mmCIF file of C-alpha atoms in Angstrom:
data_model
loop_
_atom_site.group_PDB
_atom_site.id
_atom_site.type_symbol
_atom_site.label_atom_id
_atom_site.label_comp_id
_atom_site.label_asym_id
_atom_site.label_seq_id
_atom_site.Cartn_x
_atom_site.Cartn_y
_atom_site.Cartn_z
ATOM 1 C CA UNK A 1 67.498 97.220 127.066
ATOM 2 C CA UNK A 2 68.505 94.142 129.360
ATOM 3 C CA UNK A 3 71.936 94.057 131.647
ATOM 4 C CA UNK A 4 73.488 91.280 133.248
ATOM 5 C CA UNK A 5 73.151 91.320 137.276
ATOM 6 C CA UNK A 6 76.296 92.335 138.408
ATOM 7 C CA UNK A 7 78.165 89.119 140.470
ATOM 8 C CA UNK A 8 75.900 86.537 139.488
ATOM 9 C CA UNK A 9 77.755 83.725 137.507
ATOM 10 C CA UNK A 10 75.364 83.292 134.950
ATOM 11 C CA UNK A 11 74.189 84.529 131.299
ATOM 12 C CA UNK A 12 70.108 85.412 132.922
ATOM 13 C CA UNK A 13 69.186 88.872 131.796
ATOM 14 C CA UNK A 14 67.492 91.426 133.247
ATOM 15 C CA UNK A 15 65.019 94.334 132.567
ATOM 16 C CA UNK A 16 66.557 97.762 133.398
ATOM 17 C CA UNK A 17 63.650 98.890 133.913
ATOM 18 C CA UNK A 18 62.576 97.220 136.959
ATOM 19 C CA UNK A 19 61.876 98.573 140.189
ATOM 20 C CA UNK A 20 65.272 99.098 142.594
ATOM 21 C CA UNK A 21 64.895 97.594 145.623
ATOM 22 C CA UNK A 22 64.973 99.499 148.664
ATOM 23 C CA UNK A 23 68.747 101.046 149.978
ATOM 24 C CA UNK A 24 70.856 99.250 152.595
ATOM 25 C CA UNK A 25 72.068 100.312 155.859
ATOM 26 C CA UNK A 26 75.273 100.876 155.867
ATOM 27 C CA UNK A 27 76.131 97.906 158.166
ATOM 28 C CA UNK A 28 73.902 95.587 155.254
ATOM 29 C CA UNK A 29 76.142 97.653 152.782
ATOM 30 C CA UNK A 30 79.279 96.120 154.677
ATOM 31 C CA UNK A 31 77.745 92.355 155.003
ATOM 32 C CA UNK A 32 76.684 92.426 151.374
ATOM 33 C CA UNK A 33 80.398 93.432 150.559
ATOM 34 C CA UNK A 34 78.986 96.668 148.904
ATOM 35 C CA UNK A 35 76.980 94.792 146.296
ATOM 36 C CA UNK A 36 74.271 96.374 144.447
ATOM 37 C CA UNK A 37 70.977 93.867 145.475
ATOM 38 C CA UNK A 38 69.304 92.206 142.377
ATOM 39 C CA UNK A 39 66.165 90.717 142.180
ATOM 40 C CA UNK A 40 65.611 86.914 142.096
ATOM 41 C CA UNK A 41 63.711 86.429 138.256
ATOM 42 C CA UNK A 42 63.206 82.793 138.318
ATOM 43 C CA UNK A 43 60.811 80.785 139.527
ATOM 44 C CA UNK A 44 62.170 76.727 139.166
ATOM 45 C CA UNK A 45 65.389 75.550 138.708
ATOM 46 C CA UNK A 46 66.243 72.122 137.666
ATOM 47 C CA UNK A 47 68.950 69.707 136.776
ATOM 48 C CA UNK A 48 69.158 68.154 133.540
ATOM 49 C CA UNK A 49 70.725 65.570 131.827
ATOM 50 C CA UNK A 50 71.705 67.133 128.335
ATOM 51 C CA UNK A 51 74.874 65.486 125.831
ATOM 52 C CA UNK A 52 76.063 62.941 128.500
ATOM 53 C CA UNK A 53 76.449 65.705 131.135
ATOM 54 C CA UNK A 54 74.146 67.665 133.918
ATOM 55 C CA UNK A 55 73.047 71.197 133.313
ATOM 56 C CA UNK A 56 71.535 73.657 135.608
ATOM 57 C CA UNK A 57 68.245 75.183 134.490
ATOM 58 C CA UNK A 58 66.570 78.742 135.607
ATOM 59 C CA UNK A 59 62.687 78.289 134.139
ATOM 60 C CA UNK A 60 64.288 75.367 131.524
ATOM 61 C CA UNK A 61 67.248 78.047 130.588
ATOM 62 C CA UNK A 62 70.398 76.477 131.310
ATOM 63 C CA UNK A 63 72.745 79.010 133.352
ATOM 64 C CA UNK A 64 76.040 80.304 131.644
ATOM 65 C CA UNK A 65 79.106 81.143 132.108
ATOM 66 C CA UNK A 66 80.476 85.430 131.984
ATOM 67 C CA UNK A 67 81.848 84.265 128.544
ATOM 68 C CA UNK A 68 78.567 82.720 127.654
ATOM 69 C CA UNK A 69 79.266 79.341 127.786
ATOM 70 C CA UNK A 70 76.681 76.763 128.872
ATOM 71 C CA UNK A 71 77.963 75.376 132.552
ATOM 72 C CA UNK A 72 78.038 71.858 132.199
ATOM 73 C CA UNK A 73 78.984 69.340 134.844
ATOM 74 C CA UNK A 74 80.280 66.000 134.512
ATOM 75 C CA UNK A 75 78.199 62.893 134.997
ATOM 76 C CA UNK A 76 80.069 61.815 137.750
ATOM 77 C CA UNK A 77 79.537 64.668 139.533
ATOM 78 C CA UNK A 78 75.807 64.661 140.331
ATOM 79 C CA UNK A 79 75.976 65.858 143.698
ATOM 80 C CA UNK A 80 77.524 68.642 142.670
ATOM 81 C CA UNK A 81 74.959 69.673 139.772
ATOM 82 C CA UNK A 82 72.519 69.799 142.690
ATOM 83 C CA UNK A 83 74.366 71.592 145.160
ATOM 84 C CA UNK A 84 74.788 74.126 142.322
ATOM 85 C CA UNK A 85 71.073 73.795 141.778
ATOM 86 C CA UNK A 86 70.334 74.150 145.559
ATOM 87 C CA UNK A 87 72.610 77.697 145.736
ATOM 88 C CA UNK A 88 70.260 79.052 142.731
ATOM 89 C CA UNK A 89 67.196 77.545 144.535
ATOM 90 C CA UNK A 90 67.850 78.906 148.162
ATOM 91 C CA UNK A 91 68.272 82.707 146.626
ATOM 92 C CA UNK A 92 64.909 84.582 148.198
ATOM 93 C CA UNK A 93 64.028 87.556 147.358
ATOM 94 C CA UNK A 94 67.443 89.333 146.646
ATOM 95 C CA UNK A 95 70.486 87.355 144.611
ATOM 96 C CA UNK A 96 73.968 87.914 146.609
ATOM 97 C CA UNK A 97 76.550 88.734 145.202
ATOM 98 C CA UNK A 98 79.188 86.244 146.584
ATOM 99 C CA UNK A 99 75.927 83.240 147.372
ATOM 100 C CA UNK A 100 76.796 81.631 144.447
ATOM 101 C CA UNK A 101 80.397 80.213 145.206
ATOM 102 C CA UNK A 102 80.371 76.723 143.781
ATOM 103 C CA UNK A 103 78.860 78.280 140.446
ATOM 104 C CA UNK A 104 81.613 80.694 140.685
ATOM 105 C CA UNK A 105 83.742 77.786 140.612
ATOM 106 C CA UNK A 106 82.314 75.986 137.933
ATOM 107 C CA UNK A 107 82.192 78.944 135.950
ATOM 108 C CA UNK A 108 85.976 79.980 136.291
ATOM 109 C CA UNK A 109 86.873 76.023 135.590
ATOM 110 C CA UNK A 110 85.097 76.680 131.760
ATOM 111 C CA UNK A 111 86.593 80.265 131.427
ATOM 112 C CA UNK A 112 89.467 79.917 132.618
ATOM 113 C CA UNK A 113 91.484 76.981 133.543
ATOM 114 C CA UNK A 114 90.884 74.580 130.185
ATOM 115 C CA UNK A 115 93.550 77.364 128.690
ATOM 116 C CA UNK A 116 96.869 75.592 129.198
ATOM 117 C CA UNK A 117 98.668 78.912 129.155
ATOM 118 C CA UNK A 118 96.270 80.183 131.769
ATOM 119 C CA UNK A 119 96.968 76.849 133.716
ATOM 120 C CA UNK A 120 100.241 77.615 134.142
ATOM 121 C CA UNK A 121 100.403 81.351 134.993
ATOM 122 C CA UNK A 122 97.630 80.299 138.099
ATOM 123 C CA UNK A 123 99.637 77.295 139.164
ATOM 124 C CA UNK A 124 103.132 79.841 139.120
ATOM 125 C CA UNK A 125 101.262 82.116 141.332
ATOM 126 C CA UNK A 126 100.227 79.876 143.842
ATOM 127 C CA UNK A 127 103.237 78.586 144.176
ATOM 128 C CA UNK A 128 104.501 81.820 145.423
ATOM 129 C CA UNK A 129 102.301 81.063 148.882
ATOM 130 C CA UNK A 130 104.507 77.665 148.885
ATOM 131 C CA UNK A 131 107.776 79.781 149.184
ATOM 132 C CA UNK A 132 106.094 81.315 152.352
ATOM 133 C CA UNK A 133 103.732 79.322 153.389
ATOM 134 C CA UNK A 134 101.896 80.092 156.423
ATOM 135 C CA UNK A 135 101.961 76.534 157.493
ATOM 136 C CA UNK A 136 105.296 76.694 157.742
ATOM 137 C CA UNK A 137 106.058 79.278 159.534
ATOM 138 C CA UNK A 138 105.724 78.509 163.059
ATOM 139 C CA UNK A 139 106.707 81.182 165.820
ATOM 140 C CA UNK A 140 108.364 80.862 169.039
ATOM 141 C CA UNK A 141 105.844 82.779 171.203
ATOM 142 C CA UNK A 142 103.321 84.137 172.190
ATOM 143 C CA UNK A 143 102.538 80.722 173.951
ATOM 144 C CA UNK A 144 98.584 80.154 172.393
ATOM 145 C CA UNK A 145 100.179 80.425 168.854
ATOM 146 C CA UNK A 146 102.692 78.361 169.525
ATOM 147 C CA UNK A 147 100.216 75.799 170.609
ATOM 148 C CA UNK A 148 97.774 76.437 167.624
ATOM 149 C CA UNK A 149 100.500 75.971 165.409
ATOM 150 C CA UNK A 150 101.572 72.659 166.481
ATOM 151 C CA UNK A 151 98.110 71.832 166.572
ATOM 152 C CA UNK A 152 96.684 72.585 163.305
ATOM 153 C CA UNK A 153 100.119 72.903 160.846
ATOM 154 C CA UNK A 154 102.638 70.395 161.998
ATOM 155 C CA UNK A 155 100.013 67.933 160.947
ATOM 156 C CA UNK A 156 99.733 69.402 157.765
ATOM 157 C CA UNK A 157 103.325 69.531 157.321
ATOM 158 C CA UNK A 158 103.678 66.358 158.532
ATOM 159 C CA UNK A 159 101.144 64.772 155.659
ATOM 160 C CA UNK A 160 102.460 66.706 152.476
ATOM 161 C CA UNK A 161 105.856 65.759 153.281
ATOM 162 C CA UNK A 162 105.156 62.005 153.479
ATOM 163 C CA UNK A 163 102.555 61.856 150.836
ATOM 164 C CA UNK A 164 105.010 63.492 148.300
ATOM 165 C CA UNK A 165 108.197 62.461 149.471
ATOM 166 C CA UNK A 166 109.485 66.149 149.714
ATOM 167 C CA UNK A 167 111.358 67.984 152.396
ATOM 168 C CA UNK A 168 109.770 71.031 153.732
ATOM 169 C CA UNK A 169 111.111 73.576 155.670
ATOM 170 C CA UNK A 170 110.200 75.197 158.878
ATOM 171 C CA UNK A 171 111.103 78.330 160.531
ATOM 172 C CA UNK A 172 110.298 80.989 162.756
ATOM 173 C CA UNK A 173 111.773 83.428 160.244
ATOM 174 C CA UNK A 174 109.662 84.633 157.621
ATOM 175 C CA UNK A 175 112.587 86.494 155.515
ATOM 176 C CA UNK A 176 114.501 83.046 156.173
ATOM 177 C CA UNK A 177 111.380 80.764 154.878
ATOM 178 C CA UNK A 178 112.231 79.218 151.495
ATOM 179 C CA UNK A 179 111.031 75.658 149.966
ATOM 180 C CA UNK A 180 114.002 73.609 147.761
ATOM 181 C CA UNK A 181 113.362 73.912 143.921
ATOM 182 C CA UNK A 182 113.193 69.882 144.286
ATOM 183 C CA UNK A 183 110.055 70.520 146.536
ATOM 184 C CA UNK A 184 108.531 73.131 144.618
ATOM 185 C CA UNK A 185 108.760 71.691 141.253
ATOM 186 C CA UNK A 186 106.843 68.153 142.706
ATOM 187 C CA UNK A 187 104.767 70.199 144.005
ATOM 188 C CA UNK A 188 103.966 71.424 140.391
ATOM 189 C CA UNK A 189 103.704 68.160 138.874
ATOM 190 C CA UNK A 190 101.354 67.507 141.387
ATOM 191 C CA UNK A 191 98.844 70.541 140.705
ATOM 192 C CA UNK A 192 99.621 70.230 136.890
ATOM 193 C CA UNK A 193 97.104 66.952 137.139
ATOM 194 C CA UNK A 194 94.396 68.509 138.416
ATOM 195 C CA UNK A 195 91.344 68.627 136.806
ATOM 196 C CA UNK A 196 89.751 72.610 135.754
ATOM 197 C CA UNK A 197 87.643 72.689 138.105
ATOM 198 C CA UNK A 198 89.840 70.400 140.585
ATOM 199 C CA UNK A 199 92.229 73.536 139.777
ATOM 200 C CA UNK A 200 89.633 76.151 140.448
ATOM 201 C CA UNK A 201 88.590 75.034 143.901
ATOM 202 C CA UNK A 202 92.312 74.834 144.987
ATOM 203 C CA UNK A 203 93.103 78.550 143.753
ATOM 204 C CA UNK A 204 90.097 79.699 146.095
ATOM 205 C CA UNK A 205 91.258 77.838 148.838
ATOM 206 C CA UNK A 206 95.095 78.895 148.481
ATOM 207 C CA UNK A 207 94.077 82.544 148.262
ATOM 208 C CA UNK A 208 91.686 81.867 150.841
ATOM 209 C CA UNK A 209 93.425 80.649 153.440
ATOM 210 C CA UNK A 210 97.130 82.000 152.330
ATOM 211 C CA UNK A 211 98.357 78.854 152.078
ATOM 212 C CA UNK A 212 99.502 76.267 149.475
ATOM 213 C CA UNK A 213 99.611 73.406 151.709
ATOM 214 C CA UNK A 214 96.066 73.931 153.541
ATOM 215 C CA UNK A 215 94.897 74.165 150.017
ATOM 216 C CA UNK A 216 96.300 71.199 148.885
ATOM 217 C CA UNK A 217 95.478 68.973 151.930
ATOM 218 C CA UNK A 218 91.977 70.542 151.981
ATOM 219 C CA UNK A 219 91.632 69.346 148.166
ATOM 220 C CA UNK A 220 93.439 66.363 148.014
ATOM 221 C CA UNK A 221 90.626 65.635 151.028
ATOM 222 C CA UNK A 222 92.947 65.431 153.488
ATOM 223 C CA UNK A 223 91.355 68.061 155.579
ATOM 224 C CA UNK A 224 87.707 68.706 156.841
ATOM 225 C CA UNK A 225 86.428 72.245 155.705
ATOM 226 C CA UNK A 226 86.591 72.764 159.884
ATOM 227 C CA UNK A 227 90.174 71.369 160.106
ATOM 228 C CA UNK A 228 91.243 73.767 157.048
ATOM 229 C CA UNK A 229 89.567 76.691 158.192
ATOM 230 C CA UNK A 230 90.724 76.499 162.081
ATOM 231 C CA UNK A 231 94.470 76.064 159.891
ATOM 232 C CA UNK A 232 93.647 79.006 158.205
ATOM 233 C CA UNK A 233 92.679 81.129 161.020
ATOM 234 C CA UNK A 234 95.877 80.221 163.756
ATOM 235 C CA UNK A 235 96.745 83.707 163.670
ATOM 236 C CA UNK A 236 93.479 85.147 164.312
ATOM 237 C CA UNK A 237 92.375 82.763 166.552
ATOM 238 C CA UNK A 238 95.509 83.286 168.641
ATOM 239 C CA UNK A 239 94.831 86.992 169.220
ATOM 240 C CA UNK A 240 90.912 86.122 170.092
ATOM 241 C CA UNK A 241 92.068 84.080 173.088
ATOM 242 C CA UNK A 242 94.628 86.746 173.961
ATOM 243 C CA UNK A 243 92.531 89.698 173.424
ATOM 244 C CA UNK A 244 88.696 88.536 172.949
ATOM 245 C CA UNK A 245 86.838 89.016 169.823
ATOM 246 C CA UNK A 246 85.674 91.638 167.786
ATOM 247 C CA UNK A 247 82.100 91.757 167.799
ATOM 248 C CA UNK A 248 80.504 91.071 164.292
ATOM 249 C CA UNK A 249 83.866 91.290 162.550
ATOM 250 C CA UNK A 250 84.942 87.881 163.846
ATOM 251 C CA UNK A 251 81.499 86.024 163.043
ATOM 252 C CA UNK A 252 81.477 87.705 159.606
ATOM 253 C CA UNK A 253 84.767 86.130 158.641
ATOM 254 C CA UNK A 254 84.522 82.921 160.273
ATOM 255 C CA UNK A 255 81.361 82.449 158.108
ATOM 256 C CA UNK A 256 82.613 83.923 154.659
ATOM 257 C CA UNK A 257 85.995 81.485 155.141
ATOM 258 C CA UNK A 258 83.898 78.699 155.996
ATOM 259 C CA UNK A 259 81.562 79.069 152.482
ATOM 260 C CA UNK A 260 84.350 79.440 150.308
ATOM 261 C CA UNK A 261 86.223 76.278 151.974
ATOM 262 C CA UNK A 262 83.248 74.668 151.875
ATOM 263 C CA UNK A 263 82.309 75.374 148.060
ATOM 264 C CA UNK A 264 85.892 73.758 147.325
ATOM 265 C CA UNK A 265 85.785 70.517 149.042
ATOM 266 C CA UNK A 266 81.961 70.128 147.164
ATOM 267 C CA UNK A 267 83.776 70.948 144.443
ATOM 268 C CA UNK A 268 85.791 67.727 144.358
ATOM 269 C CA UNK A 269 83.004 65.399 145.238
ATOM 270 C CA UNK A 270 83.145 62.609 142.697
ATOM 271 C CA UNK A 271 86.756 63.955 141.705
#
């Protein structure tokens, strides 16, 4: 009997009957986000060129998606068929659960988001994070947010506004905080364009970072990974300089942001 390993992005099966690995502390429980480890069961992976587009290959088995299609990535986007390589390559002896974000992506572009009905429903939703966009909600004190918010939205603000020729609002008021349908529905004309897996990256980011407009600016390559993730983390980083950080906590989600902002820019390389 053979199972699929459970969080890996790909079609590879496995033997049941192999040997568990040894149990985690509960602190490795924690960092592994509770994931069951599985065995790496390749030994090469390779990029190929197969029907005018690049395909990743475990032992010359091209990696699929959950729904069993064959991930295939455009010609254009070479670097990005090896950085998808490289995540399958760098696994050791263990496959993480969440190490594998750029196939994730590439795997919920196939799935996913080449369904014009499912298209829409995902651009709807993260539209909702435009209506209260973190970005634009800037506060009056404490004095270090304040600071951090002119610092790393008002920029952002600042660049959507003029790119798209729409007028967003600002407030201090979260129950106030409301974008124009005019703004919203450029905004969705915008998004509408983008490509699967163009579309894929953004939805991480926006859920990510609980913001529309970091998203888009972090997408439309606007923003570093750094730049979006320091956005992302005003509120958080506020409280650290008021009340210090929380040790482990604070590294733990500075680097798990950081991979998943970083999977979506490498996402749009050659976009």
């Amino acid at each position: 009997m053979l199972r699929r390993p459970f969080g890996a992005s790909c079609s590879v099966l496995l033997p049941t009957n192999e040997t568990s690995p040894p149990q985690d502390t509960p602190a490795e429980t924690l960092a592994k986000n509770k994931a069951p480890a599985i065995r790496r069961f390749w030994r090469s992976v390779g990029v190929e060129e197969r029907d005018g587009k690049y395909v990743v290959a475990l032992d010359k088995r091209p990696i699929k998606t959950p729904d069993g299609k064959q991930v295939q990535i455009p010609k254009n986007q070479h670097i990005l068929a090896m950085l998808v390589a490289g995540e399958w390559e760098s696994q050791k002896e263990f496959l993480g659960s969440h190490s594998l974000p750029l196939t994730s992506l590439v795997c919920r572009s196939m799935d996913g988001l080449c369904d014009a009905q499912v298209r829409s429903g995902v651009i709807d939703r993260l539209l909702k994070y435009f209506q209260t966009d973190s970005a634009c909600l800037h506060e009056d004190f404490p004095h270090a947010l304040v600071e951090l918010q002119q610092k790393h939205y008002q920029p952002i603000v600042n660049w959507a506004s003029s790119t798209y020729g729409i007028d967003i609002q600002v407030t201090s008021n979260i129950f106030t905080l409301r974008q124009s349908p005019e703004a919203t529905e450029k905004l969705r004309g915008i998004v509408a364009q983008f490509s699967p897996l163009k579309l894929a990256a953004f939805e991480k980011t926006v859920m990510t970072a609980k913001s529309f407009l970091i998203g888009l600016a972090l997408v439309e390559q606007h923003l570093s990974v750094e730049e979006a993730a320091l956005a992302a983390q005003v509120e958080a980083n506020s409280q650290t300089q008021l009340w210090g950080e929380l040790e482990n906590a604070h590294d733990l989600d500075n680097a798990a942001i950081r991979q998943i902002l970083g999977a979506s820019a490498c996402a749009v390389i050659g976009e």
